[in-house]
Each structure stands twice: as structure tokens, then as C-alpha cells.
Amino acid sequence: MKKLGLLLCATSTLILAACSTAASQLKDLPERNQRIIVEVDRDIDTLNEEGAKKTQRAVYNNIKETATSNIRMIDSYSVLNNAFVLEVNSNDVESIKSVPGVKSVTVDKIHWERAINDDSYVVLDGDNPTDAIDESKNISAETMKMPEDNNEGEGTVVAILDNEFHFRGKLNATTPEWHHEVFNPLPDDVAVRFTFDTIKSATGLNAKARNKIKKAGEEGSEYFNSKVPFYFDYGGTSKIYGKRGTTQYDVHSELSYHGSHVSSITAANAPDYKGIAPKAQLVLMKVFTDYDAKGIGE
């Protein structure tokens, strides 16, 4: 009995020592202060989704075994790209690049994090977080490294095909038009490619044509203002998923704001919020159907 007690005591001592060592190792791990995108050296075109994930798991295990175990997988891509996102310590990035099965490593130098205690955003760049972003600055132009010797898009037109744009034309006498400020008309001294007359000539934009076609809501389509000389809804709305939508001639949708997001980055013309080319005109076409079973978009 005495021998059994000594054995249990010795075993407990070894377990406590092992736990203490493990805890010490975990505590001493460097902070995971960097995000990287690891592309796997297997062409996505030769794999199905499960096959891609299998190759990613193999490379992930290779990284843990040969480079560092101080990693955490954040996301993975297995449809268009064979890659996954890791949280790592910045000192381990170079070692990960040489791991078997790794095709490339891209460091995510800038990503956004909403502060916990307020509603501001902070840019994280490696070990050196910057101050809260000044939202009045043209972050898009700075991030895209737009050259200083540019004309801000004056005289050019950018066409965007997406799922919505945040404005509505004048549908009838009782419904005034409205729009987000990023689609404000251009100043009078800015040269434009398309005017109301050129759009009217190209599209048959006139009262007789509208009355003849007799499509409800078309009064709000085509020319909007000098910033948006042409817009149109080709996707429409349907209450049955998979069924072609009925064109509504109104590019606004409450179901998503992706088109407004893209066009704002491209050429926003608001007083405080500027896009890459704030003086360019925008041709905006809604090409996706709203599947709106609840009637939100009506």
C-alpha cells in the first residue's frame, strides 16, 4: 500500500510538472500580430472543393510541423482559389514561405477592426496600429496610390454593373427623386462626356416614346443628373427564386448596398467623401434580379 502511495505521488508530480511546462510554453508564445494569405501549390482547377480543403489541411499541418505551431486558421478559399488565411507572428512569415506545399504567402498589411468601446475604426499594420481613421480623407485614393498628376477622372465615364445603386429617380409627379450624396451632380465647370441631350439622342428619351411604351416607372430611368447620365434596371424583381425578374426601372434595392459601395470607391462626389475619380461620370446598371418574396422592394 505504501508503494502504491509513493507511485501515485510520483505520477501526480510528473503530471503537475508537465502541465506547468505546457502552461509556461503557451504563456511565452509570441503574439499573433499578423495575418497572411497562404496559397497552396495545387491548381484549384484540378480539384473539387473537398479536394482543395484536403490539400490545405496538409499544408497547414506542414507549417505546424516545420515552421511554427503558433498559428490559427481564420478562413479558407476553395472555389476560385486554393488558399487559406492564418493569424501568425510576423517573425514566422519568412519560415512559412519555404514550407513544402506553399506556393505563395501574401501579408495582409491593412485590415479593419472596429474598436470595442466606440464606433470608430482603426487600421492595423503589423505591430504598429495607427490612430483612428480620419473619414474625411480620401482613403481610397491613398490606398490605391493614385498619382498626384491626375484630372480626377474629368471627361471620362465609368460603367458599373452591379446589384443596386442608392438613389431613385422621379417616378411620377408625387414622388420626388432622392439620392445618396456620393451621386451629387458634378460642378458646372467640370467637363462631362454625356449630357442630357446626348443620352436623349442615344436612348430615345422623350415623352412620346415613354407614353407609347407605357411601362410603369420608366419615367425615372435613364438620365439622372450630370454625375449619373444613364442608369437602368435590367434585372428587375421576382417573388420566385430562379424566375426572371420583371423590370422595375428603378436601380434602388433595400436587399443590398454592394453597387453603391463599389461606385462610391470608384467616383464618389460627396463634399467629404471622395472616390478614386470624383469628377468622372457613372453609368450604373442593375443587372441582378431581386428575389423579394416579402415584397420589400415594391
XYZ file of N, CA and C in Angstrom, residues 156-157 177 183-196 223-230 269 278-283:
96
model
N -14.243 61.524 -68.311
C -14.330 60.080 -68.533
C -15.639 59.532 -67.960
N -15.985 58.327 -68.404
C -17.200 57.657 -67.938
C -16.823 56.259 -67.472
N -37.456 62.683 -56.595
C -36.247 61.874 -56.670
C -35.418 62.079 -55.409
N -23.630 60.549 -55.144
C -24.069 60.706 -56.523
C -24.500 62.143 -56.811
N -23.947 63.087 -56.073
C -24.263 64.500 -56.299
C -23.901 64.930 -57.716
N -24.660 65.887 -58.288
C -24.298 66.406 -59.621
C -22.902 66.993 -59.611
N -22.228 66.922 -60.751
C -20.891 67.488 -60.870
C -20.973 69.012 -60.922
N -19.939 69.701 -60.459
C -19.922 71.164 -60.589
C -20.040 71.581 -62.056
N -20.570 72.751 -62.283
C -20.823 73.224 -63.660
C -19.544 73.361 -64.478
N -18.413 73.600 -63.812
C -17.176 73.813 -64.567
C -16.436 72.509 -64.890
N -17.013 71.371 -64.537
C -16.389 70.074 -64.839
C -16.858 69.587 -66.206
N -15.909 69.246 -67.065
C -16.240 68.753 -68.402
C -16.841 67.354 -68.304
N -17.937 67.122 -69.036
C -18.602 65.818 -68.996
C -18.637 65.197 -70.388
N -18.697 63.883 -70.415
C -18.739 63.145 -71.677
C -20.179 63.084 -72.225
N -21.136 62.853 -71.319
C -22.532 62.712 -71.729
C -23.407 63.764 -71.052
N -24.242 64.398 -71.826
C -25.219 65.353 -71.313
C -26.612 64.756 -71.465
N -27.619 65.472 -70.987
C -28.989 65.005 -71.141
C -29.332 64.843 -72.621
N -31.574 59.041 -67.785
C -30.768 60.168 -67.303
C -31.168 60.524 -65.869
N -30.140 60.697 -64.999
C -30.418 61.100 -63.618
C -29.914 62.504 -63.342
N -28.610 62.709 -63.477
C -28.023 64.042 -63.350
C -26.660 64.022 -64.033
N -25.906 65.092 -63.912
C -24.627 65.173 -64.617
C -23.621 64.142 -64.108
N -23.802 63.681 -62.886
C -22.921 62.648 -62.344
C -23.299 61.274 -62.886
N -24.589 61.025 -62.998
C -25.098 59.735 -63.469
C -25.964 59.978 -64.706
N -25.349 60.085 -65.884
C -26.125 60.406 -67.087
C -26.978 59.236 -67.584
N -26.700 58.023 -67.108
C -27.520 56.888 -67.520
C -27.573 55.855 -66.408
N -18.786 61.575 -55.177
C -18.691 63.008 -55.421
C -19.300 63.808 -54.273
N -13.394 61.373 -58.571
C -14.629 62.070 -58.193
C -15.265 62.897 -59.305
N -14.499 63.245 -60.335
C -15.068 64.051 -61.420
C -15.526 63.209 -62.613
N -15.399 61.896 -62.516
C -15.858 61.028 -63.601
C -17.370 60.874 -63.540
N -17.981 60.594 -64.681
C -19.397 60.256 -64.719
C -19.577 58.759 -64.511
N -20.757 58.384 -64.048
C -21.048 56.987 -63.780
C -22.242 56.517 -64.598
N -22.068 55.438 -65.329
C -23.172 54.748 -65.985
C -23.463 53.523 -65.125
